[in-house]
Amino acid sequence: MKTFKKDISLLLIASIMLTTCSCAFGNIEEDVLDMADDLGKNIVDRNYKKITKIAGEEDDKLEAVLSLSTDDSVSYNEAREIIASTLSYEVDEDSYEGDRKEGSVDIVFTYVDYEKVVDDNPVFADLGAFEEAVEDCDDTIEVTITFEFEKDKDGIYCTNIGDIEDIFPYSKEEFNFALDLYEYVDGITFIDCGPGFVYTDVDYISCTLGVTGDGQLLTWDYYYVVERDGVQIYQSSIITAECPTQLEAEYSATGSDILEDGTYDFIFYTADNEMLYSAFADVTHTEVTPSPTPTPVPSASGEDVLPGPEYVYPEDGIIALPDTDLVFDLPDGYYCLAPDTSDFQEIMGGDQWMADQAIFSAQNNLGTDLLVIRLNHQGYSSQSESFATMADNLVTGYSEYGTVTSTETSVTVGDRVFPAYIIGISRGSGTVYISICLVGDDDDTFLLTVMGLNSEELYDIMAGVSIV
């Protein structure tokens, strides 16, 4: 009996010890899976404080990543937040591996394929367009991270929270958001306009506003206003243009065969009433005379002026400046004017002296006029004082036509720096620019004059000048 009781006691003790050991040293799988679920939720919420509690330590780099915030742009930060809002997770319980002190489990994270969103949309009109593109994207990115856990006397902790950064590769991503629309416009072109931006005997005016760069990838909602002599006479409805290279506008006569004389300003606006660009053209009419014979181009002597002996008008637009080592290669769109054309007579303005000194004249399809004349047989570098006086005289002379500004500048060709002035004449909401530049060498000086709507045209022309 004693032996039997002893065996029973030993069996009881063994059972108690087995149960106790099982509780103290058993597998930690259930605890790890619960913690992994909490970790996944806090990663989706980007709750850094709760993540560090699960890890038992802090990670400054991870905190910066989870903020999704940089100093670049508020729009960038908000775009990253939109991507993060698509993040979800799932704990893969079947992937668990471990023992009584260590365990690991996979968490699968899924979020929108933002790279495809960006590839499919080279530029976003605004943050709303970005959010819409994200919502419309069905493609996703899947990231699997194996999180590792360890148990010590204080509890169970995740030991590799730094791997969370892999879920947020876009934490510093930049996105192509559109600039203000006026940054994408490139000047107004009046269709079939005569020299000097003048229409004669017309019943309508049409023009286009050029669109450049990323502006050609956007949808434009715009309208335009027409003013005559500073008084608004027309406003269009909102016009929508998809990925345009230009915006269009026109105005037709009402109740009359031709448009009334005056200065017509075309002003383009966004649908939000932000001005994009403006320019003007003059409208005039031909006085009815008893004689059907066309009136010749006026000149100081009542006859057409004739060019001097140095005047040339090559078809290829390449002109060697006489007695110098300078060669002009005119930009695309320019063509030299033959002396028997009305455009040549218009540029000369009936001045025979001007025609005698002319080397060449040219125009482009935007109505820009170009004239180069010989000034004297002295070096251009010695003419700065008289050139400044010439610019001052032009400013004074043009002041009766509107508000005049003058900007002193220069153009460099090779080792030579040619002085220049850009004079702007503003009337109504448009501006005409007259640029003058001294060119030549140590022995001869020439005057280049450009008139048009683009203040940068002088630089475009001089970019084609070379020293040979």
PDB file of C-alpha atoms in Angstrom, residues 149-365:
ATOM      1  CA  PHE A 149       9.190  39.259 -31.796  1.00  0.00           C
ATOM      2  CA  GLU A 150      11.149  38.353 -28.670  1.00  0.00           C
ATOM      3  CA  LYS A 151      10.039  37.633 -25.144  1.00  0.00           C
ATOM      4  CA  ASP A 152      11.969  38.801 -22.093  1.00  0.00           C
ATOM      5  CA  LYS A 153      11.158  39.221 -18.413  1.00  0.00           C
ATOM      6  CA  ASP A 154       9.173  42.426 -19.168  1.00  0.00           C
ATOM      7  CA  GLY A 155       7.053  41.125 -22.019  1.00  0.00           C
ATOM      8  CA  ILE A 156       7.033  40.512 -25.783  1.00  0.00           C
ATOM      9  CA  TYR A 157       8.417  43.140 -28.180  1.00  0.00           C
ATOM     10  CA  CYS A 158       8.831  43.603 -31.947  1.00  0.00           C
ATOM     11  CA  THR A 159      12.522  43.916 -32.800  1.00  0.00           C
ATOM     12  CA  ASN A 160      12.491  45.179 -36.412  1.00  0.00           C
ATOM     13  CA  ILE A 161      10.111  48.138 -36.675  1.00  0.00           C
ATOM     14  CA  GLY A 162      12.681  49.837 -38.939  1.00  0.00           C
ATOM     15  CA  ASP A 163      11.422  47.603 -41.762  1.00  0.00           C
ATOM     16  CA  ILE A 164       8.160  49.572 -41.707  1.00  0.00           C
ATOM     17  CA  GLU A 165       9.904  52.187 -43.882  1.00  0.00           C
ATOM     18  CA  ASP A 166       9.599  49.764 -46.823  1.00  0.00           C
ATOM     19  CA  ILE A 167       5.835  50.345 -46.842  1.00  0.00           C
ATOM     20  CA  PHE A 168       6.257  54.080 -47.463  1.00  0.00           C
ATOM     21  CA  PRO A 169       8.694  54.508 -50.402  1.00  0.00           C
ATOM     22  CA  TYR A 170       6.744  57.624 -51.373  1.00  0.00           C
ATOM     23  CA  SER A 171       7.469  59.446 -48.091  1.00  0.00           C
ATOM     24  CA  LYS A 172       9.620  61.961 -49.989  1.00  0.00           C
ATOM     25  CA  GLU A 173       8.038  61.569 -53.439  1.00  0.00           C
ATOM     26  CA  GLU A 174       7.472  64.722 -55.497  1.00  0.00           C
ATOM     27  CA  PHE A 175       4.593  65.114 -57.933  1.00  0.00           C
ATOM     28  CA  ASN A 176       4.094  67.251 -61.022  1.00  0.00           C
ATOM     29  CA  PHE A 177       1.351  69.699 -60.154  1.00  0.00           C
ATOM     30  CA  ALA A 178       0.478  72.366 -62.699  1.00  0.00           C
ATOM     31  CA  LEU A 179       1.765  75.904 -62.242  1.00  0.00           C
ATOM     32  CA  ASP A 180      -0.538  78.887 -62.508  1.00  0.00           C
ATOM     33  CA  LEU A 181      -1.958  78.754 -66.034  1.00  0.00           C
ATOM     34  CA  TYR A 182      -0.456  82.094 -67.058  1.00  0.00           C
ATOM     35  CA  GLU A 183       2.964  80.426 -66.757  1.00  0.00           C
ATOM     36  CA  TYR A 184       2.086  78.315 -69.820  1.00  0.00           C
ATOM     37  CA  VAL A 185       1.014  81.036 -72.294  1.00  0.00           C
ATOM     38  CA  ASP A 186       3.292  82.406 -74.974  1.00  0.00           C
ATOM     39  CA  GLY A 187       1.815  85.492 -76.618  1.00  0.00           C
ATOM     40  CA  ILE A 188      -1.142  86.354 -78.818  1.00  0.00           C
ATOM     41  CA  THR A 189      -1.060  86.016 -82.608  1.00  0.00           C
ATOM     42  CA  PHE A 190      -3.565  88.011 -84.656  1.00  0.00           C
ATOM     43  CA  ILE A 191      -4.652  86.047 -87.725  1.00  0.00           C
ATOM     44  CA  ASP A 192      -4.280  87.754 -91.134  1.00  0.00           C
ATOM     45  CA  CYS A 193      -3.198  90.987 -89.475  1.00  0.00           C
ATOM     46  CA  GLY A 194      -1.417  93.611 -91.551  1.00  0.00           C
ATOM     47  CA  PRO A 195       1.928  95.267 -90.754  1.00  0.00           C
ATOM     48  CA  GLY A 196       2.009  97.166 -87.495  1.00  0.00           C
ATOM     49  CA  PHE A 197      -0.888  95.084 -86.115  1.00  0.00           C
ATOM     50  CA  VAL A 198      -3.450  96.920 -88.223  1.00  0.00           C
ATOM     51  CA  TYR A 199      -6.585  95.485 -89.849  1.00  0.00           C
ATOM     52  CA  THR A 200      -8.162  97.363 -92.737  1.00  0.00           C
ATOM     53  CA  ASP A 201     -11.758  96.912 -93.945  1.00  0.00           C
ATOM     54  CA  VAL A 202     -12.471  93.737 -91.948  1.00  0.00           C
ATOM     55  CA  ASP A 203     -15.699  92.382 -90.501  1.00  0.00           C
ATOM     56  CA  TYR A 204     -14.045  90.187 -87.867  1.00  0.00           C
ATOM     57  CA  ILE A 205     -10.817  89.712 -85.939  1.00  0.00           C
ATOM     58  CA  SER A 206      -9.468  86.373 -84.761  1.00  0.00           C
ATOM     59  CA  CYS A 207      -6.435  85.588 -82.670  1.00  0.00           C
ATOM     60  CA  THR A 208      -4.778  82.720 -80.817  1.00  0.00           C
ATOM     61  CA  LEU A 209      -2.966  82.556 -77.492  1.00  0.00           C
ATOM     62  CA  GLY A 210      -0.099  80.066 -77.589  1.00  0.00           C
ATOM     63  CA  VAL A 211       0.067  77.320 -74.945  1.00  0.00           C
ATOM     64  CA  THR A 212       3.454  75.824 -74.032  1.00  0.00           C
ATOM     65  CA  GLY A 213       5.026  73.045 -71.967  1.00  0.00           C
ATOM     66  CA  ASP A 214       2.873  71.059 -69.559  1.00  0.00           C
ATOM     67  CA  GLY A 215       0.016  73.419 -70.358  1.00  0.00           C
ATOM     68  CA  GLN A 216      -0.562  71.295 -73.460  1.00  0.00           C
ATOM     69  CA  LEU A 217      -1.387  68.336 -71.182  1.00  0.00           C
ATOM     70  CA  LEU A 218      -4.136  70.126 -69.254  1.00  0.00           C
ATOM     71  CA  THR A 219      -7.810  70.896 -69.750  1.00  0.00           C
ATOM     72  CA  TRP A 220      -8.326  74.654 -70.014  1.00  0.00           C
ATOM     73  CA  ASP A 221     -11.536  76.454 -69.060  1.00  0.00           C
ATOM     74  CA  TYR A 222     -11.248  80.053 -70.209  1.00  0.00           C
ATOM     75  CA  TYR A 223     -13.101  83.026 -71.614  1.00  0.00           C
ATOM     76  CA  TYR A 224     -12.064  86.237 -73.313  1.00  0.00           C
ATOM     77  CA  VAL A 225     -13.127  89.861 -73.324  1.00  0.00           C
ATOM     78  CA  VAL A 226     -12.936  92.305 -76.235  1.00  0.00           C
ATOM     79  CA  GLU A 227     -12.507  96.026 -75.610  1.00  0.00           C
ATOM     80  CA  ARG A 228     -12.608  98.816 -78.180  1.00  0.00           C
ATOM     81  CA  ASP A 229     -10.731 101.948 -77.157  1.00  0.00           C
ATOM     82  CA  GLY A 230     -10.826 100.808 -73.531  1.00  0.00           C
ATOM     83  CA  VAL A 231     -14.570 100.028 -73.406  1.00  0.00           C
ATOM     84  CA  GLN A 232     -15.731  96.414 -73.131  1.00  0.00           C
ATOM     85  CA  ILE A 233     -17.909  95.405 -76.080  1.00  0.00           C
ATOM     86  CA  TYR A 234     -17.955  91.616 -75.788  1.00  0.00           C
ATOM     87  CA  GLN A 235     -17.418  88.751 -73.337  1.00  0.00           C
ATOM     88  CA  SER A 236     -17.445  85.124 -74.419  1.00  0.00           C
ATOM     89  CA  SER A 237     -18.955  82.232 -72.501  1.00  0.00           C
ATOM     90  CA  ILE A 238     -16.658  79.692 -70.797  1.00  0.00           C
ATOM     91  CA  ILE A 239     -14.726  77.696 -73.399  1.00  0.00           C
ATOM     92  CA  THR A 240     -13.203  74.268 -72.657  1.00  0.00           C
ATOM     93  CA  ALA A 241     -10.094  73.154 -74.551  1.00  0.00           C
ATOM     94  CA  GLU A 242      -8.578  69.683 -74.069  1.00  0.00           C
ATOM     95  CA  CYS A 243      -4.765  69.551 -74.235  1.00  0.00           C
ATOM     96  CA  PRO A 244      -4.556  72.608 -76.519  1.00  0.00           C
ATOM     97  CA  THR A 245      -1.553  74.076 -78.273  1.00  0.00           C
ATOM     98  CA  GLN A 246      -3.410  77.384 -78.484  1.00  0.00           C
ATOM     99  CA  LEU A 247      -6.530  79.118 -77.184  1.00  0.00           C
ATOM    100  CA  GLU A 248      -8.757  80.805 -79.762  1.00  0.00           C
ATOM    101  CA  ALA A 249     -10.792  84.007 -79.779  1.00  0.00           C
ATOM    102  CA  GLU A 250     -12.681  86.030 -82.386  1.00  0.00           C
ATOM    103  CA  TYR A 251     -14.962  89.009 -82.671  1.00  0.00           C
ATOM    104  CA  SER A 252     -17.324  89.824 -85.560  1.00  0.00           C
ATOM    105  CA  ALA A 253     -19.090  93.001 -86.602  1.00  0.00           C
ATOM    106  CA  THR A 254     -22.781  93.305 -85.741  1.00  0.00           C
ATOM    107  CA  GLY A 255     -25.188  95.474 -87.663  1.00  0.00           C
ATOM    108  CA  SER A 256     -22.428  96.692 -89.961  1.00  0.00           C
ATOM    109  CA  ASP A 257     -20.488  95.459 -92.947  1.00  0.00           C
ATOM    110  CA  ILE A 258     -17.110  96.113 -91.316  1.00  0.00           C
ATOM    111  CA  LEU A 259     -15.781  96.649 -87.817  1.00  0.00           C
ATOM    112  CA  GLU A 260     -15.706 100.165 -86.455  1.00  0.00           C
ATOM    113  CA  ASP A 261     -12.342 101.906 -86.387  1.00  0.00           C
ATOM    114  CA  GLY A 262     -10.495 101.707 -83.090  1.00  0.00           C
ATOM    115  CA  THR A 263      -8.052  99.798 -80.944  1.00  0.00           C
ATOM    116  CA  TYR A 264      -9.328  96.296 -80.150  1.00  0.00           C
ATOM    117  CA  ASP A 265      -7.933  94.640 -77.032  1.00  0.00           C
ATOM    118  CA  PHE A 266      -8.329  90.873 -76.601  1.00  0.00           C
ATOM    119  CA  ILE A 267      -7.974  89.781 -72.962  1.00  0.00           C
ATOM    120  CA  PHE A 268      -7.914  86.089 -72.012  1.00  0.00           C
ATOM    121  CA  TYR A 269      -9.034  84.930 -68.538  1.00  0.00           C
ATOM    122  CA  THR A 270      -9.274  81.630 -66.697  1.00  0.00           C
ATOM    123  CA  ALA A 271     -12.714  80.485 -65.587  1.00  0.00           C
ATOM    124  CA  ASP A 272     -11.662  81.763 -62.128  1.00  0.00           C
ATOM    125  CA  ASN A 273     -11.226  85.283 -63.563  1.00  0.00           C
ATOM    126  CA  GLU A 274      -7.429  85.294 -63.480  1.00  0.00           C
ATOM    127  CA  MET A 275      -5.973  87.173 -66.455  1.00  0.00           C
ATOM    128  CA  LEU A 276      -3.794  85.071 -68.748  1.00  0.00           C
ATOM    129  CA  TYR A 277      -2.676  87.511 -71.446  1.00  0.00           C
ATOM    130  CA  SER A 278      -3.773  90.500 -73.485  1.00  0.00           C
ATOM    131  CA  ALA A 279      -2.812  92.188 -76.741  1.00  0.00           C
ATOM    132  CA  PHE A 280      -4.313  94.720 -79.119  1.00  0.00           C
ATOM    133  CA  ALA A 281      -4.643  95.452 -82.811  1.00  0.00           C
ATOM    134  CA  ASP A 282      -5.914  98.537 -84.602  1.00  0.00           C
ATOM    135  CA  VAL A 283      -8.812  98.529 -87.055  1.00  0.00           C
ATOM    136  CA  THR A 284      -9.175 101.132 -89.778  1.00  0.00           C
ATOM    137  CA  HIS A 285     -11.008 101.466 -93.083  1.00  0.00           C
ATOM    138  CA  THR A 286     -10.261 102.717 -96.570  1.00  0.00           C
ATOM    139  CA  GLU A 287     -11.764 106.076 -97.418  1.00  0.00           C
ATOM    140  CA  VAL A 288     -13.968 105.894-100.520  1.00  0.00           C
ATOM    141  CA  THR A 289     -12.536 107.968-103.361  1.00  0.00           C
ATOM    142  CA  PRO A 290     -13.895 108.621-106.861  1.00  0.00           C
ATOM    143  CA  SER A 291     -10.874 106.989-108.427  1.00  0.00           C
ATOM    144  CA  PRO A 292     -10.664 103.197-108.358  1.00  0.00           C
ATOM    145  CA  THR A 293      -6.919 103.376-108.803  1.00  0.00           C
ATOM    146  CA  PRO A 294      -5.121 101.976-105.761  1.00  0.00           C
ATOM    147  CA  THR A 295      -3.291 104.550-103.727  1.00  0.00           C
ATOM    148  CA  PRO A 296       0.484 103.965-103.806  1.00  0.00           C
ATOM    149  CA  VAL A 297       2.430 103.554-100.588  1.00  0.00           C
ATOM    150  CA  PRO A 298       3.062 107.079 -99.277  1.00  0.00           C
ATOM    151  CA  SER A 299       6.590 108.416 -99.048  1.00  0.00           C
ATOM    152  CA  ALA A 300       8.221 111.673 -98.198  1.00  0.00           C
ATOM    153  CA  SER A 301       8.516 112.497-101.883  1.00  0.00           C
ATOM    154  CA  GLY A 302       5.156 111.030-102.870  1.00  0.00           C
ATOM    155  CA  GLU A 303       6.923 108.091-104.559  1.00  0.00           C
ATOM    156  CA  ASP A 304       8.197 104.690-103.456  1.00  0.00           C
ATOM    157  CA  VAL A 305      11.629 104.801-101.869  1.00  0.00           C
ATOM    158  CA  LEU A 306      14.434 102.799-103.433  1.00  0.00           C
ATOM    159  CA  PRO A 307      16.982 100.754-101.490  1.00  0.00           C
ATOM    160  CA  GLY A 308      20.653 101.702-101.305  1.00  0.00           C
ATOM    161  CA  PRO A 309      23.484  99.775-102.945  1.00  0.00           C
ATOM    162  CA  GLU A 310      24.128  97.527 -99.927  1.00  0.00           C
ATOM    163  CA  TYR A 311      20.546  96.265 -99.557  1.00  0.00           C
ATOM    164  CA  VAL A 312      20.069  92.476 -99.843  1.00  0.00           C
ATOM    165  CA  TYR A 313      17.115  90.112 -99.390  1.00  0.00           C
ATOM    166  CA  PRO A 314      18.340  86.492 -99.632  1.00  0.00           C
ATOM    167  CA  GLU A 315      15.694  83.773 -99.535  1.00  0.00           C
ATOM    168  CA  ASP A 316      17.632  81.687 -97.003  1.00  0.00           C
ATOM    169  CA  GLY A 317      17.727  84.539 -94.469  1.00  0.00           C
ATOM    170  CA  ILE A 318      21.531  84.454 -94.134  1.00  0.00           C
ATOM    171  CA  ILE A 319      23.120  87.906 -94.410  1.00  0.00           C
ATOM    172  CA  ALA A 320      26.769  88.884 -94.055  1.00  0.00           C
ATOM    173  CA  LEU A 321      27.008  92.385 -92.571  1.00  0.00           C
ATOM    174  CA  PRO A 322      29.106  94.485 -95.004  1.00  0.00           C
ATOM    175  CA  ASP A 323      32.712  95.290 -94.043  1.00  0.00           C
ATOM    176  CA  THR A 324      32.455  93.174 -90.860  1.00  0.00           C
ATOM    177  CA  ASP A 325      32.919  89.591 -89.770  1.00  0.00           C
ATOM    178  CA  LEU A 326      29.309  89.296 -88.563  1.00  0.00           C
ATOM    179  CA  VAL A 327      26.763  86.984 -90.195  1.00  0.00           C
ATOM    180  CA  PHE A 328      23.017  86.960 -89.457  1.00  0.00           C
ATOM    181  CA  ASP A 329      21.087  83.687 -89.693  1.00  0.00           C
ATOM    182  CA  LEU A 330      17.470  84.709 -89.157  1.00  0.00           C
ATOM    183  CA  PRO A 331      15.239  82.550 -86.899  1.00  0.00           C
ATOM    184  CA  ASP A 332      12.642  80.241 -88.420  1.00  0.00           C
ATOM    185  CA  GLY A 333       9.556  82.102 -89.575  1.00  0.00           C
ATOM    186  CA  TYR A 334      11.429  85.211 -90.736  1.00  0.00           C
ATOM    187  CA  TYR A 335      11.687  86.193 -94.399  1.00  0.00           C
ATOM    188  CA  CYS A 336      13.611  89.052 -95.996  1.00  0.00           C
ATOM    189  CA  LEU A 337      11.615  91.783 -97.745  1.00  0.00           C
ATOM    190  CA  ALA A 338      12.153  92.558-101.407  1.00  0.00           C
ATOM    191  CA  PRO A 339      12.203  96.312-102.215  1.00  0.00           C
ATOM    192  CA  ASP A 340       9.228  96.031-104.574  1.00  0.00           C
ATOM    193  CA  THR A 341       6.858  94.936-101.777  1.00  0.00           C
ATOM    194  CA  SER A 342       4.469  97.097 -99.800  1.00  0.00           C
ATOM    195  CA  ASP A 343       5.911  95.647 -96.561  1.00  0.00           C
ATOM    196  CA  PHE A 344       9.329  97.075 -97.461  1.00  0.00           C
ATOM    197  CA  GLN A 345       7.798 100.490 -98.157  1.00  0.00           C
ATOM    198  CA  GLU A 346       5.842 100.290 -94.888  1.00  0.00           C
ATOM    199  CA  ILE A 347       8.984  99.621 -92.838  1.00  0.00           C
ATOM    200  CA  MET A 348      10.898 102.443 -94.559  1.00  0.00           C
ATOM    201  CA  GLY A 349       8.049 104.857 -93.844  1.00  0.00           C
ATOM    202  CA  GLY A 350       8.745 106.874 -96.998  1.00  0.00           C
ATOM    203  CA  ASP A 351      12.212 107.881 -95.759  1.00  0.00           C
ATOM    204  CA  GLN A 352      14.713 107.722 -98.619  1.00  0.00           C
ATOM    205  CA  TRP A 353      17.679 108.251 -96.301  1.00  0.00           C
ATOM    206  CA  MET A 354      16.599 105.209 -94.291  1.00  0.00           C
ATOM    207  CA  ALA A 355      16.312 103.182 -97.485  1.00  0.00           C
ATOM    208  CA  ASP A 356      19.764 104.337 -98.633  1.00  0.00           C
ATOM    209  CA  GLN A 357      21.339 103.066 -95.388  1.00  0.00           C
ATOM    210  CA  ALA A 358      19.343  99.826 -95.198  1.00  0.00           C
ATOM    211  CA  ILE A 359      21.245  96.528 -95.268  1.00  0.00           C
ATOM    212  CA  PHE A 360      18.213  94.244 -94.992  1.00  0.00           C
ATOM    213  CA  SER A 361      14.690  94.136 -93.578  1.00  0.00           C
ATOM    214  CA  ALA A 362      12.526  91.173 -92.592  1.00  0.00           C
ATOM    215  CA  GLN A 363       9.247  90.090 -91.031  1.00  0.00           C
ATOM    216  CA  ASN A 364       7.823  86.957 -89.449  1.00  0.00           C
ATOM    217  CA  ASN A 365       4.344  85.480 -89.508  1.00  0.00           C
TER     218      ASN A 365
END
